[in-house]
Each structure stands twice: as structure tokens, then as C-alpha cells.
């Protein structure tokens, strides 16, 4: 009864809606097949249906007679099935010779079936698209776990998603939340699942599966929007890693209080790179290389191998930049990490796929 009242007065949340009502809000990328292949599948299905029907008629041929009262041959059964499935019925012009009937089956009927496929098949596809999308949304919601939610798919969000994919994250494990339909079309074209709505609202984030997400990227265009989205996300998921981007450094403390694990100040970071580029442009080039996982070098994190326990981070086979111990990052040279301990994670420089 409460859910009926909420639907009646328009207070129903998105997560309470049935899947068919979410079509257009949630968009799951479609596998792109060529039109020729799609029509080819339909033709094969039509031919199979034709021969199956002909077999059924031929097995029961004792109950059929032609206009001359003769028992049907298999060709007669095939002809009968063709004119029946094509809904043409019996006209005043009827082929009476085997050659004419064979031509009708092999040439006329396939053309008629092709016409029906083009005329009716497309209409049926449009009518069933909404039901098919609803089933896909239902399956998607049931198995959505340990994914990454990207709030905002502008330049920052799009670059973050591209970096994750280049680092091995599957596009199916990334969900984009945004209000801009054109932006979501771009995300869908990139193979990502999209949810249309305001990310500061809890029901929109629930629809994106924030409660079951492993990580959340806040890439909103405004700092106040980023703070509200972070608060809502942290309320839904106490354990997810939240990474947020802001424009003004004075909002860093606010974002951390809102629940962000890491805060990136985009304006200051760009400013530092601009300043470095005026004096040492090659340093900026190397930094960009390190931030591009799919080529050159990249910064990565890995577990400590048993053979490395007790040794110095500087003596490992990789170029180690830092050690993560109990969630805290220590730089190389800090006294706390003179020796590697079991359970540590190493922040190191690895070669990208292009250089492996």
C-alpha cells in the first residue's frame, strides 16, 4: 500500500521503480551488429520455420489433398507451407506444374519473406526494444558489484575513465552518472553504462549501485556539487574509495570531511605543470608519460613479494617511489620503511603495455 501511494502522488524513488520505468534513465551499451547480419539471422529463422512446417505437413500428408484429389508430395507440402506462412492464402492463379511450384518456393516466396522481414521485422524490433532493455537492466542490477561509479563525464570524468580502462578496468565495470544527455551518449559510445540524474540525490546514486561500488570518482564541474555528491556517496557506502576533484584548494578540507579519501585540486595541479613547463618542459613530458598507463611508463601499486620482505625498498627490481603501510603512504628514505614488511604495498614505476 505505501508503494502504491508513493506512485500515485509522485514520491516514488528511482530504486522502487520497475525496470521498464528505468528505460531511458539507465542505458546499457548495445553490441553493434551490421544490418546485413541482423537480416541474415531473420532469413535463416524464416527458412527453418518453413522447412519445419513442411515436415509437419508431409508427416500428416494423408489428411491433405490438392485440387485434383491427389495425396501431397514433399514438394506439395513445402509449397503449401510457403503460401501459408507468407499469409498469401490461395488466389485465383495457382501454379499447377511442379516446375512452377518449385519456382514459387525458391524465388517468389523468399522475396515475399524478405519483404515481410523488412516491413514487419523492423516494427516488431521497435516494439520489443523497451522490453528487451528492461530485461537487460534487471540482469545488470542483479549482478552489479565491486564496480566504479564516475560522477560527471566532462573532461575530467572522461579522462579518468579512459585511464582506468587503459590500466585494465573493464568498461562494463564503470558506471557514469550525469544529467547531460549528450554527455551520456558519449559515455555510452565509449561502452560504459550510464545513469541519467542528479548525483547529489541518494536515489540516483543507489540506481548506479553506489552501495556496492568498490570506488567512486567525483568529477563534477562545481565544488559544491562535488561536496554534496561525496556526502551522499559516503552515506550509502562506508567502505568505498572515494576520489574527488575540486577547483579551489580551500575546499580540500571540506571534501575530506565529506568522506573523500583522496582530493585532487585540478586548477593547482595544472598550474604546477604550467610552471614546470616554462623551465623544464621535459619534466612535464615525463609526468604525462607516467600518468598515461597504456604507453611508456606508468605509476602502479603492487603487493610485496615474499622474497622482498625484510629488504630495503631501494634494492627491489623495480623503481620504488613509496611504501603503503596500514593505509599510510611513506616516501622512500623515511625511517618507517627502511625495511619492507609483510602486508606492505609498493608504489613503483612500471613499463606500459606498449613497452613490455
Coordinates of C-alpha atoms in Angstrom, one line a residue, residues 8 23 31 33 44 54 74 77 81-82 99 116 143 160 177 281 284 295 301 304 318 346 354:
X8 CA 0.1 7.8 -7.1
X23 CA 14.5 2.6 -19.7
X31 CA 26.6 -4.7 -29.1
X33 CA 25.9 -5.8 -35.3
X44 CA 17.7 -18.2 -41.6
X54 CA 6.7 -28.5 -44.4
X74 CA 7.1 -33.3 -50.1
X77 CA 3.9 -29.8 -48.6
X81 CA 3.8 -24.3 -46.1
X82 CA 5.3 -21.4 -48.1
X99 CA 8.3 -26.6 -62.1
X116 CA 7.8 -9.1 -44.7
X143 CA 24.9 -8.6 -10.8
X160 CA 39.6 9.3 -15.5
X177 CA 26.2 9.4 -13.6
X281 CA 59.4 21.0 -20.3
X284 CA 56.3 17.7 -17.7
X295 CA 52.1 3.7 -23.2
X301 CA 50.9 -0.3 -7.0
X304 CA 55.2 -7.2 -1.7
X318 CA 61.5 -2.1 -9.6
X346 CA 54.8 -0.9 -3.1
X354 CA 53.5 -0.6 -25.3

